[in-house]
Amino acid sequence: MGGEGYIPLFETTRARGTLAYRVFASTIFLGICMIWAYRLSHVPSEPEHGPIWVWFGLLAAELWFGLYWVLMQACRWRLVYRRTFKDRLSHRYDKDLPGVDIFVCTADPAIEPPMMVINTVLSVMAYDYPPEKMSVYLSDDAGSNITYYALLEASQFAKHWIPFCRRFTVEPRSPAAYFRSPSSDQLSANGKNEELSAIKKLYEDMKNRIETAHELGRISEDIRSKHKEFSQWDSYISRQDHNTFLEILIDRTTRKAVDAEGNALSTLVYMAREKRPQYFHNFKAGAMNALIRVSSAISSGRIILNVDCDMYSNNSESIRDALCFLMDEERGDEIAYVQFPQNFENVTKNEQYSSSLRVISEVEFHGLDGQGGVLYIGSGCFHRRDTLCGKKIGREVITRWSENSGIDPNGGIYKPEELKKLASCSYEENTEWGREMGLKYGCPVEDVITGLSIQYRGWRSVYFNPRRNAFLGVAPTTLLQLLVQHKRWSEGDFQILLSRYSPAWHGLGKISPGLIMCYLPYCLWAPNCLPTLYYTIIPSLCLLKGISLFPEVTSPWFIPFAYVIFCKYAYSLAEYLWSGGTVLGWWNDQRIWLYKRTSSYLFAAIDTVAKLLGFSETAFVITSKVAEEGVAQRYEKEMMEFGATSPMFTILTTLALLNLVCFLGAALTGFASGGAGFFGSMLLQAILCAVLILINLPIYHGILRKDEGKMPISTTVASTVIAVSACTIFVSF
Ligand SMILES: *[C@@H]1O[C@H](CO)[C@@H](O)[C@H](O)[C@H]1NC(C)=O
Ligand SMILES: CC(=O)N[C@H]1CO[C@H](CO)[C@@H](O)[C@@H]1O
């Protein structure tokens, strides 16, 4: 292994311009220090500068922002990019490729329609990989017989779809995505129209049958009589109360597992683990752990890929890409998992909800990779089965890929009843599952905490971001969905910080200090709400009252403020554009940044504290993947969607109105008292307030709009009352 004549399977390159960036960042840091110095040296003594706590509050907020900015630099300090050599892999290992088990998780047929789920399943079944070494598992946490029926239909359709993919090297291999992509037009232009229409017809027929069943909400007698396994559902009580349903739809150990052309097909398994009201189900982590056990008895692939049911594979070669890292003779043995970015199909040009997480996937994750390993983000990730099950890094893990190519020698010798036990509620009692084994329980971001604990055991991880997206999913299409999603993420990350896996006090000596710094900004998302709220409220109120909080334009202390603000935003714009966004997209990103901090993060922080004090339980809210007609239209038009009452909207509207009142009030007083002098001493504050108004334009628009997605009247009224009273109270004291 390795040594002489070793030719790597992947290559790592450093980003260029790192030195220039570091110098630039250092000058910003200098500016930040000067801002701190200004705050400390100019503590006001006369009472006309307002109460002293205002000043110290600003100092605290600026200290926080400055230190947070320093932490953020760790993810930009050493960016690395990866490239794979799949031809070398095929050349060296073609006969010895390991078994790969693919887990697809779904949780609710109403939110994640069965057609979407099976398109994802079909796209991964069609990977360019030896089918006898690949097994696909669908975990259905709703235990829905409709989803099972859809998968049954998909297993029949796969017999035609996979040979079709192979014959015409179809890309992408999700049928729905392929039929709407230009490459299918290409095929018909090449005179293969007949084949294309034939497969399209099969697909449409299947789609009709599934959607009919979905709408009816039940399976017809006709189908039930043909497929005895539906009788399993006779005992179904509710989503929270049912037996294990487990069915091997395609079993590669039997001779029936062949496609229409007689080639082998990969194994396909449906699993709905047992659910009982008296056992907590642990959300997706619980499903994943049941899948790990069930698959270990069926196929026991050495590599596990997990994808969310809305993330179809857009590249049939991704398994080989991932194996280039895991099987590299020299460095592969220290890599626990290979994470691909989550990319989204549904983003509009200027991404008004900024849901593509552009900067995170194009910049920050490359930085984490450079510091020792990216986060595990729950979808599009290839794991070693061993590490997921708690194995420490060490000599004995050196994997001999050639022996027993990952297929369990006992594969295929399983009794259905034994298998079902593995997915039962009581199986995990008094075991290490959810702690040392499998994914961790008790955290809303089970993926991140699991990835972190793997890194604590000495492993590193790799981030692979190929130009052609490997996985494509559906992004949230309303503001509320986005805010709820971020509440869960920030709450989970904050809980990690306070848990016994905290990077802050548990990470030292286990992972590099650079990586600790990279994790911290994510873990500190939630507490960010306080300084942000302070900065969006207090300076504006002080503007209204005529209290100056920032240096005058003529003062030399003005320079560090101007420099830091200008450089930070100019750089952030450049970074966003460089990541492939638009200028308007960046502006929208700034708005969402503010909205997340003042609403999602605030509720996340409150809930985390409440949970620490023993008040509430976590509730895992999945964000909807289907959009109603009007919502979808407004989404396409990039019009912000409110339309629901939510305390989050009340806060956002209150802040928007408060700043408007302050600015208008201050403008009136300013003109009354002679204008120029007033604004000269208040310039930064006035700019801050004006920018907050500009960024909130969609909210004012939402208040005035008439369509379904407008801001609810009750929210507007409540917010107006709160904003006006806050201004009145502050001014009169
Ligand atoms: C998805 O794959 C197709 C090729 O099949 C490619 O043309 C397209 O650019 C990919 N999509 C994205 C968003 O990368
Ligand atoms: C929810 C939503 O907007 N879904 C759309 C996502 O994009 C595909 C095609 O790109 C549309 O068909 C969906 O309606």
PDB file of N, CA and C in Angstrom, residues 650-733:
ATOM      1  N   THR A 650     -44.539  39.022  13.719  1.00  0.00           N
ATOM      2  CA  THR A 650     -44.823  40.177  14.568  1.00  0.00           C
ATOM      3  C   THR A 650     -43.523  40.899  14.910  1.00  0.00           C
ATOM      4  N   ILE A 651     -42.501  40.128  15.227  1.00  0.00           N
ATOM      5  CA  ILE A 651     -41.228  40.768  15.570  1.00  0.00           C
ATOM      6  C   ILE A 651     -40.667  41.510  14.366  1.00  0.00           C
ATOM      7  N   LEU A 652     -40.656  40.844  13.211  1.00  0.00           N
ATOM      8  CA  LEU A 652     -40.079  41.483  12.023  1.00  0.00           C
ATOM      9  C   LEU A 652     -40.824  42.771  11.689  1.00  0.00           C
ATOM     10  N   THR A 653     -42.159  42.729  11.763  1.00  0.00           N
ATOM     11  CA  THR A 653     -42.944  43.911  11.418  1.00  0.00           C
ATOM     12  C   THR A 653     -42.731  45.014  12.442  1.00  0.00           C
ATOM     13  N   THR A 654     -42.667  44.641  13.710  1.00  0.00           N
ATOM     14  CA  THR A 654     -42.437  45.644  14.741  1.00  0.00           C
ATOM     15  C   THR A 654     -41.113  46.363  14.491  1.00  0.00           C
ATOM     16  N   LEU A 655     -40.076  45.602  14.194  1.00  0.00           N
ATOM     17  CA  LEU A 655     -38.774  46.230  13.958  1.00  0.00           C
ATOM     18  C   LEU A 655     -38.832  47.150  12.749  1.00  0.00           C
ATOM     19  N   ALA A 656     -39.510  46.702  11.712  1.00  0.00           N
ATOM     20  CA  ALA A 656     -39.593  47.519  10.501  1.00  0.00           C
ATOM     21  C   ALA A 656     -40.320  48.826  10.802  1.00  0.00           C
ATOM     22  N   LEU A 657     -41.437  48.741  11.532  1.00  0.00           N
ATOM     23  CA  LEU A 657     -42.215  49.946  11.812  1.00  0.00           C
ATOM     24  C   LEU A 657     -41.490  50.859  12.792  1.00  0.00           C
ATOM     25  N   LEU A 658     -40.831  50.245  13.762  1.00  0.00           N
ATOM     26  CA  LEU A 658     -40.102  51.037  14.743  1.00  0.00           C
ATOM     27  C   LEU A 658     -39.043  51.905  14.063  1.00  0.00           C
ATOM     28  N   ASN A 659     -38.317  51.303  13.139  1.00  0.00           N
ATOM     29  CA  ASN A 659     -37.287  52.078  12.456  1.00  0.00           C
ATOM     30  C   ASN A 659     -37.885  53.166  11.587  1.00  0.00           C
ATOM     31  N   LEU A 660     -39.031  52.866  10.996  1.00  0.00           N
ATOM     32  CA  LEU A 660     -39.691  53.871  10.163  1.00  0.00           C
ATOM     33  C   LEU A 660     -40.123  55.061  11.014  1.00  0.00           C
ATOM     34  N   VAL A 661     -40.757  54.765  12.157  1.00  0.00           N
ATOM     35  CA  VAL A 661     -41.214  55.838  13.043  1.00  0.00           C
ATOM     36  C   VAL A 661     -40.023  56.666  13.514  1.00  0.00           C
ATOM     37  N   CYS A 662     -38.957  55.989  13.926  1.00  0.00           N
ATOM     38  CA  CYS A 662     -37.775  56.706  14.428  1.00  0.00           C
ATOM     39  C   CYS A 662     -37.200  57.603  13.353  1.00  0.00           C
ATOM     40  N   PHE A 663     -37.103  57.071  12.140  1.00  0.00           N
ATOM     41  CA  PHE A 663     -36.470  57.864  11.091  1.00  0.00           C
ATOM     42  C   PHE A 663     -37.321  59.082  10.754  1.00  0.00           C
ATOM     43  N   LEU A 664     -38.616  58.870  10.608  1.00  0.00           N
ATOM     44  CA  LEU A 664     -39.489  59.997  10.270  1.00  0.00           C
ATOM     45  C   LEU A 664     -39.491  61.027  11.396  1.00  0.00           C
ATOM     46  N   GLY A 665     -39.590  60.528  12.619  1.00  0.00           N
ATOM     47  CA  GLY A 665     -39.587  61.434  13.763  1.00  0.00           C
ATOM     48  C   GLY A 665     -38.308  62.249  13.821  1.00  0.00           C
ATOM     49  N   ALA A 666     -37.171  61.555  13.620  1.00  0.00           N
ATOM     50  CA  ALA A 666     -35.881  62.243  13.694  1.00  0.00           C
ATOM     51  C   ALA A 666     -35.759  63.241  12.566  1.00  0.00           C
ATOM     52  N   ALA A 667     -36.266  62.886  11.384  1.00  0.00           N
ATOM     53  CA  ALA A 667     -36.178  63.803  10.247  1.00  0.00           C
ATOM     54  C   ALA A 667     -36.940  65.082  10.570  1.00  0.00           C
ATOM     55  N   LEU A 668     -38.120  64.969  11.156  1.00  0.00           N
ATOM     56  CA  LEU A 668     -38.911  66.154  11.514  1.00  0.00           C
ATOM     57  C   LEU A 668     -38.163  67.025  12.513  1.00  0.00           C
ATOM     58  N   THR A 669     -37.660  66.396  13.604  1.00  0.00           N
ATOM     59  CA  THR A 669     -36.911  67.157  14.602  1.00  0.00           C
ATOM     60  C   THR A 669     -35.681  67.771  13.960  1.00  0.00           C
ATOM     61  N   GLY A 670     -35.028  66.995  13.106  1.00  0.00           N
ATOM     62  CA  GLY A 670     -33.791  67.460  12.469  1.00  0.00           C
ATOM     63  C   GLY A 670     -34.048  68.719  11.680  1.00  0.00           C
ATOM     64  N   PHE A 671     -35.103  68.732  10.884  1.00  0.00           N
ATOM     65  CA  PHE A 671     -35.396  69.911  10.076  1.00  0.00           C
ATOM     66  C   PHE A 671     -35.784  71.076  10.962  1.00  0.00           C
ATOM     67  N   ALA A 672     -36.535  70.758  11.999  1.00  0.00           N
ATOM     68  CA  ALA A 672     -36.976  71.823  12.892  1.00  0.00           C
ATOM     69  C   ALA A 672     -35.776  72.511  13.541  1.00  0.00           C
ATOM     70  N   SER A 673     -34.734  71.732  13.858  1.00  0.00           N
ATOM     71  CA  SER A 673     -33.605  72.302  14.595  1.00  0.00           C
ATOM     72  C   SER A 673     -32.473  72.716  13.664  1.00  0.00           C
ATOM     73  N   GLY A 674     -32.717  72.879  12.403  1.00  0.00           N
ATOM     74  CA  GLY A 674     -31.698  73.441  11.531  1.00  0.00           C
ATOM     75  C   GLY A 674     -30.971  72.454  10.641  1.00  0.00           C
ATOM     76  N   GLY A 675     -31.292  71.178  10.703  1.00  0.00           N
ATOM     77  CA  GLY A 675     -30.824  70.204   9.699  1.00  0.00           C
ATOM     78  C   GLY A 675     -29.373  69.805   9.799  1.00  0.00           C
ATOM     79  N   ALA A 676     -28.500  70.464   9.061  1.00  0.00           N
ATOM     80  CA  ALA A 676     -27.145  69.982   8.812  1.00  0.00           C
ATOM     81  C   ALA A 676     -26.400  69.591  10.088  1.00  0.00           C
ATOM     82  N   GLY A 677     -26.441  70.469  11.087  1.00  0.00           N
ATOM     83  CA  GLY A 677     -25.701  70.199  12.318  1.00  0.00           C
ATOM     84  C   GLY A 677     -26.187  68.935  12.985  1.00  0.00           C
ATOM     85  N   PHE A 678     -27.474  68.775  13.024  1.00  0.00           N
ATOM     86  CA  PHE A 678     -28.088  67.607  13.640  1.00  0.00           C
ATOM     87  C   PHE A 678     -27.627  66.328  12.943  1.00  0.00           C
ATOM     88  N   PHE A 679     -27.729  66.336  11.608  1.00  0.00           N
ATOM     89  CA  PHE A 679     -27.375  65.113  10.901  1.00  0.00           C
ATOM     90  C   PHE A 679     -25.873  64.890  10.843  1.00  0.00           C
ATOM     91  N   GLY A 680     -25.093  65.977  10.970  1.00  0.00           N
ATOM     92  CA  GLY A 680     -23.641  65.806  11.007  1.00  0.00           C
ATOM     93  C   GLY A 680     -23.233  64.971  12.198  1.00  0.00           C
ATOM     94  N   SER A 681     -23.887  65.203  13.338  1.00  0.00           N
ATOM     95  CA  SER A 681     -23.498  64.459  14.531  1.00  0.00           C
ATOM     96  C   SER A 681     -24.191  63.103  14.589  1.00  0.00           C
ATOM     97  N   MET A 682     -25.185  62.896  13.739  1.00  0.00           N
ATOM     98  CA  MET A 682     -25.962  61.660  13.813  1.00  0.00           C
ATOM     99  C   MET A 682     -25.855  60.851  12.532  1.00  0.00           C
ATOM    100  N   LEU A 683     -24.847  61.156  11.698  1.00  0.00           N
ATOM    101  CA  LEU A 683     -24.855  60.583  10.355  1.00  0.00           C
ATOM    102  C   LEU A 683     -24.918  59.057  10.365  1.00  0.00           C
ATOM    103  N   LEU A 684     -24.005  58.422  11.136  1.00  0.00           N
ATOM    104  CA  LEU A 684     -23.964  56.957  11.105  1.00  0.00           C
ATOM    105  C   LEU A 684     -25.280  56.362  11.587  1.00  0.00           C
ATOM    106  N   GLN A 685     -25.830  56.971  12.619  1.00  0.00           N
ATOM    107  CA  GLN A 685     -27.091  56.458  13.158  1.00  0.00           C
ATOM    108  C   GLN A 685     -28.211  56.594  12.130  1.00  0.00           C
ATOM    109  N   ALA A 686     -28.220  57.751  11.440  1.00  0.00           N
ATOM    110  CA  ALA A 686     -29.261  57.971  10.437  1.00  0.00           C
ATOM    111  C   ALA A 686     -29.098  56.979   9.291  1.00  0.00           C
ATOM    112  N   ILE A 687     -27.841  56.732   8.897  1.00  0.00           N
ATOM    113  CA  ILE A 687     -27.604  55.767   7.814  1.00  0.00           C
ATOM    114  C   ILE A 687     -28.078  54.384   8.243  1.00  0.00           C
ATOM    115  N   LEU A 688     -27.711  53.997   9.456  1.00  0.00           N
ATOM    116  CA  LEU A 688     -28.111  52.674   9.951  1.00  0.00           C
ATOM    117  C   LEU A 688     -29.632  52.527   9.894  1.00  0.00           C
ATOM    118  N   CYS A 689     -30.302  53.556  10.365  1.00  0.00           N
ATOM    119  CA  CYS A 689     -31.760  53.507  10.406  1.00  0.00           C
ATOM    120  C   CYS A 689     -32.328  53.474   8.981  1.00  0.00           C
ATOM    121  N   ALA A 690     -31.748  54.269   8.090  1.00  0.00           N
ATOM    122  CA  ALA A 690     -32.231  54.310   6.709  1.00  0.00           C
ATOM    123  C   ALA A 690     -32.021  52.962   6.021  1.00  0.00           C
ATOM    124  N   VAL A 691     -30.866  52.344   6.271  1.00  0.00           N
ATOM    125  CA  VAL A 691     -30.604  51.041   5.653  1.00  0.00           C
ATOM    126  C   VAL A 691     -31.600  50.015   6.173  1.00  0.00           C
ATOM    127  N   LEU A 692     -31.910  50.104   7.446  1.00  0.00           N
ATOM    128  CA  LEU A 692     -32.886  49.161   8.008  1.00  0.00           C
ATOM    129  C   LEU A 692     -34.255  49.354   7.352  1.00  0.00           C
ATOM    130  N   ILE A 693     -34.568  50.594   7.020  1.00  0.00           N
ATOM    131  CA  ILE A 693     -35.855  50.837   6.350  1.00  0.00           C
ATOM    132  C   ILE A 693     -35.821  50.260   4.937  1.00  0.00           C
ATOM    133  N   LEU A 694     -34.717  50.524   4.239  1.00  0.00           N
ATOM    134  CA  LEU A 694     -34.611  50.010   2.871  1.00  0.00           C
ATOM    135  C   LEU A 694     -34.692  48.489   2.850  1.00  0.00           C
ATOM    136  N   ILE A 695     -34.020  47.873   3.812  1.00  0.00           N
ATOM    137  CA  ILE A 695     -33.988  46.416   3.781  1.00  0.00           C
ATOM    138  C   ILE A 695     -35.360  45.847   4.127  1.00  0.00           C
ATOM    139  N   ASN A 696     -36.156  46.644   4.832  1.00  0.00           N
ATOM    140  CA  ASN A 696     -37.483  46.166   5.225  1.00  0.00           C
ATOM    141  C   ASN A 696     -38.578  46.505   4.230  1.00  0.00           C
ATOM    142  N   LEU A 697     -38.207  47.050   3.073  1.00  0.00           N
ATOM    143  CA  LEU A 697     -39.237  47.421   2.100  1.00  0.00           C
ATOM    144  C   LEU A 697     -40.254  46.311   1.838  1.00  0.00           C
ATOM    145  N   PRO A 698     -39.820  45.037   1.684  1.00  0.00           N
ATOM    146  CA  PRO A 698     -40.829  43.990   1.428  1.00  0.00           C
ATOM    147  C   PRO A 698     -41.866  43.882   2.540  1.00  0.00           C
ATOM    148  N   ILE A 699     -41.517  44.280   3.754  1.00  0.00           N
ATOM    149  CA  ILE A 699     -42.508  44.207   4.834  1.00  0.00           C
ATOM    150  C   ILE A 699     -43.545  45.316   4.686  1.00  0.00           C
ATOM    151  N   TYR A 700     -43.071  46.547   4.404  1.00  0.00           N
ATOM    152  CA  TYR A 700     -44.048  47.630   4.185  1.00  0.00           C
ATOM    153  C   TYR A 700     -44.946  47.258   3.015  1.00  0.00           C
ATOM    154  N   HIS A 701     -44.305  46.695   1.985  1.00  0.00           N
ATOM    155  CA  HIS A 701     -45.079  46.268   0.822  1.00  0.00           C
ATOM    156  C   HIS A 701     -46.086  45.192   1.232  1.00  0.00           C
ATOM    157  N   GLY A 702     -45.633  44.271   2.075  1.00  0.00           N
ATOM    158  CA  GLY A 702     -46.507  43.196   2.534  1.00  0.00           C
ATOM    159  C   GLY A 702     -47.698  43.723   3.320  1.00  0.00           C
ATOM    160  N   ILE A 703     -47.490  44.832   4.037  1.00  0.00           N
ATOM    161  CA  ILE A 703     -48.592  45.417   4.810  1.00  0.00           C
ATOM    162  C   ILE A 703     -49.627  46.035   3.864  1.00  0.00           C
ATOM    163  N   LEU A 704     -49.119  46.604   2.763  1.00  0.00           N
ATOM    164  CA  LEU A 704     -50.024  47.330   1.862  1.00  0.00           C
ATOM    165  C   LEU A 704     -50.635  46.444   0.787  1.00  0.00           C
ATOM    166  N   ARG A 705     -50.060  45.247   0.582  1.00  0.00           N
ATOM    167  CA  ARG A 705     -50.539  44.377  -0.506  1.00  0.00           C
ATOM    168  C   ARG A 705     -51.945  43.861  -0.238  1.00  0.00           C
ATOM    169  N   LYS A 706     -52.558  43.298  -1.304  1.00  0.00           N
ATOM    170  CA  LYS A 706     -53.926  42.818  -1.146  1.00  0.00           C
ATOM    171  C   LYS A 706     -54.050  41.295  -1.381  1.00  0.00           C
ATOM    172  N   ASP A 707     -52.979  40.661  -1.872  1.00  0.00           N
ATOM    173  CA  ASP A 707     -53.114  39.241  -2.228  1.00  0.00           C
ATOM    174  C   ASP A 707     -53.070  38.348  -0.991  1.00  0.00           C
ATOM    175  N   GLU A 708     -53.175  37.060  -1.237  1.00  0.00           N
ATOM    176  CA  GLU A 708     -53.216  36.075  -0.141  1.00  0.00           C
ATOM    177  C   GLU A 708     -51.949  36.096   0.714  1.00  0.00           C
ATOM    178  N   GLY A 709     -50.853  36.494   0.095  1.00  0.00           N
ATOM    179  CA  GLY A 709     -49.572  36.412   0.800  1.00  0.00           C
ATOM    180  C   GLY A 709     -49.236  37.662   1.576  1.00  0.00           C
ATOM    181  N   LYS A 710     -50.201  38.565   1.742  1.00  0.00           N
ATOM    182  CA  LYS A 710     -49.913  39.824   2.439  1.00  0.00           C
ATOM    183  C   LYS A 710     -49.696  39.592   3.933  1.00  0.00           C
ATOM    184  N   MET A 711     -49.219  40.643   4.583  1.00  0.00           N
ATOM    185  CA  MET A 711     -49.065  40.550   6.035  1.00  0.00           C
ATOM    186  C   MET A 711     -50.453  40.581   6.666  1.00  0.00           C
ATOM    187  N   PRO A 712     -50.773  39.641   7.557  1.00  0.00           N
ATOM    188  CA  PRO A 712     -52.102  39.644   8.168  1.00  0.00           C
ATOM    189  C   PRO A 712     -52.353  40.948   8.933  1.00  0.00           C
ATOM    190  N   ILE A 713     -53.591  41.406   8.861  1.00  0.00           N
ATOM    191  CA  ILE A 713     -53.946  42.677   9.504  1.00  0.00           C
ATOM    192  C   ILE A 713     -53.620  42.624  10.997  1.00  0.00           C
ATOM    193  N   SER A 714     -53.947  41.493  11.631  1.00  0.00           N
ATOM    194  CA  SER A 714     -53.741  41.412  13.079  1.00  0.00           C
ATOM    195  C   SER A 714     -52.261  41.621  13.419  1.00  0.00           C
ATOM    196  N   THR A 715     -51.384  41.075  12.593  1.00  0.00           N
ATOM    197  CA  THR A 715     -49.954  41.263  12.835  1.00  0.00           C
ATOM    198  C   THR A 715     -49.590  42.734  12.696  1.00  0.00           C
ATOM    199  N   THR A 716     -50.114  43.367  11.669  1.00  0.00           N
ATOM    200  CA  THR A 716     -49.800  44.781  11.449  1.00  0.00           C
ATOM    201  C   THR A 716     -50.261  45.623  12.637  1.00  0.00           C
ATOM    202  N   VAL A 717     -51.479  45.362  13.085  1.00  0.00           N
ATOM    203  CA  VAL A 717     -52.019  46.156  14.188  1.00  0.00           C
ATOM    204  C   VAL A 717     -51.179  45.954  15.445  1.00  0.00           C
ATOM    205  N   ALA A 718     -50.931  44.702  15.782  1.00  0.00           N
ATOM    206  CA  ALA A 718     -50.149  44.418  16.989  1.00  0.00           C
ATOM    207  C   ALA A 718     -48.786  45.080  16.899  1.00  0.00           C
ATOM    208  N   SER A 719     -48.141  44.953  15.738  1.00  0.00           N
ATOM    209  CA  SER A 719     -46.789  45.505  15.595  1.00  0.00           C
ATOM    210  C   SER A 719     -46.801  47.015  15.701  1.00  0.00           C
ATOM    211  N   THR A 720     -47.826  47.661  15.112  1.00  0.00           N
ATOM    212  CA  THR A 720     -47.888  49.120  15.183  1.00  0.00           C
ATOM    213  C   THR A 720     -48.000  49.561  16.638  1.00  0.00           C
ATOM    214  N   VAL A 721     -48.869  48.893  17.361  1.00  0.00           N
ATOM    215  CA  VAL A 721     -49.053  49.263  18.765  1.00  0.00           C
ATOM    216  C   VAL A 721     -47.734  49.120  19.522  1.00  0.00           C
ATOM    217  N   ILE A 722     -47.062  47.997  19.330  1.00  0.00           N
ATOM    218  CA  ILE A 722     -45.805  47.779  20.065  1.00  0.00           C
ATOM    219  C   ILE A 722     -44.760  48.818  19.661  1.00  0.00           C
ATOM    220  N   ALA A 723     -44.621  49.049  18.353  1.00  0.00           N
ATOM    221  CA  ALA A 723     -43.566  49.954  17.882  1.00  0.00           C
ATOM    222  C   ALA A 723     -43.812  51.363  18.393  1.00  0.00           C
ATOM    223  N   VAL A 724     -45.049  51.847  18.267  1.00  0.00           N
ATOM    224  CA  VAL A 724     -45.332  53.222  18.686  1.00  0.00           C
ATOM    225  C   VAL A 724     -45.175  53.367  20.204  1.00  0.00           C
ATOM    226  N   SER A 725     -45.644  52.368  20.957  1.00  0.00           N
ATOM    227  CA  SER A 725     -45.478  52.490  22.412  1.00  0.00           C
ATOM    228  C   SER A 725     -44.007  52.475  22.784  1.00  0.00           C
ATOM    229  N   ALA A 726     -43.213  51.628  22.129  1.00  0.00           N
ATOM    230  CA  ALA A 726     -41.788  51.582  22.465  1.00  0.00           C
ATOM    231  C   ALA A 726     -41.166  52.944  22.235  1.00  0.00           C
ATOM    232  N   CYS A 727     -41.495  53.574  21.115  1.00  0.00           N
ATOM    233  CA  CYS A 727     -40.920  54.890  20.817  1.00  0.00           C
ATOM    234  C   CYS A 727     -41.364  55.915  21.861  1.00  0.00           C
ATOM    235  N   THR A 728     -42.651  55.906  22.160  1.00  0.00           N
ATOM    236  CA  THR A 728     -43.168  56.882  23.109  1.00  0.00           C
ATOM    237  C   THR A 728     -42.504  56.720  24.470  1.00  0.00           C
ATOM    238  N   ILE A 729     -42.436  55.490  24.921  1.00  0.00           N
ATOM    239  CA  ILE A 729     -41.861  55.249  26.244  1.00  0.00           C
ATOM    240  C   ILE A 729     -40.402  55.682  26.272  1.00  0.00           C
ATOM    241  N   PHE A 730     -39.657  55.302  25.227  1.00  0.00           N
ATOM    242  CA  PHE A 730     -38.226  55.617  25.241  1.00  0.00           C
ATOM    243  C   PHE A 730     -38.001  57.119  25.217  1.00  0.00           C
ATOM    244  N   VAL A 731     -38.790  57.813  24.401  1.00  0.00           N
ATOM    245  CA  VAL A 731     -38.565  59.255  24.282  1.00  0.00           C
ATOM    246  C   VAL A 731     -38.927  59.976  25.572  1.00  0.00           C
ATOM    247  N   SER A 732     -39.967  59.494  26.267  1.00  0.00           N
ATOM    248  CA  SER A 732     -40.400  60.249  27.431  1.00  0.00           C
ATOM    249  C   SER A 732     -39.581  59.949  28.686  1.00  0.00           C
ATOM    250  N   PHE A 733     -38.636  59.039  28.627  1.00  0.00           N
ATOM    251  CA  PHE A 733     -37.799  58.824  29.822  1.00  0.00           C
ATOM    252  C   PHE A 733     -36.405  59.389  29.679  1.00  0.00           C
TER     253      PHE A 733
END
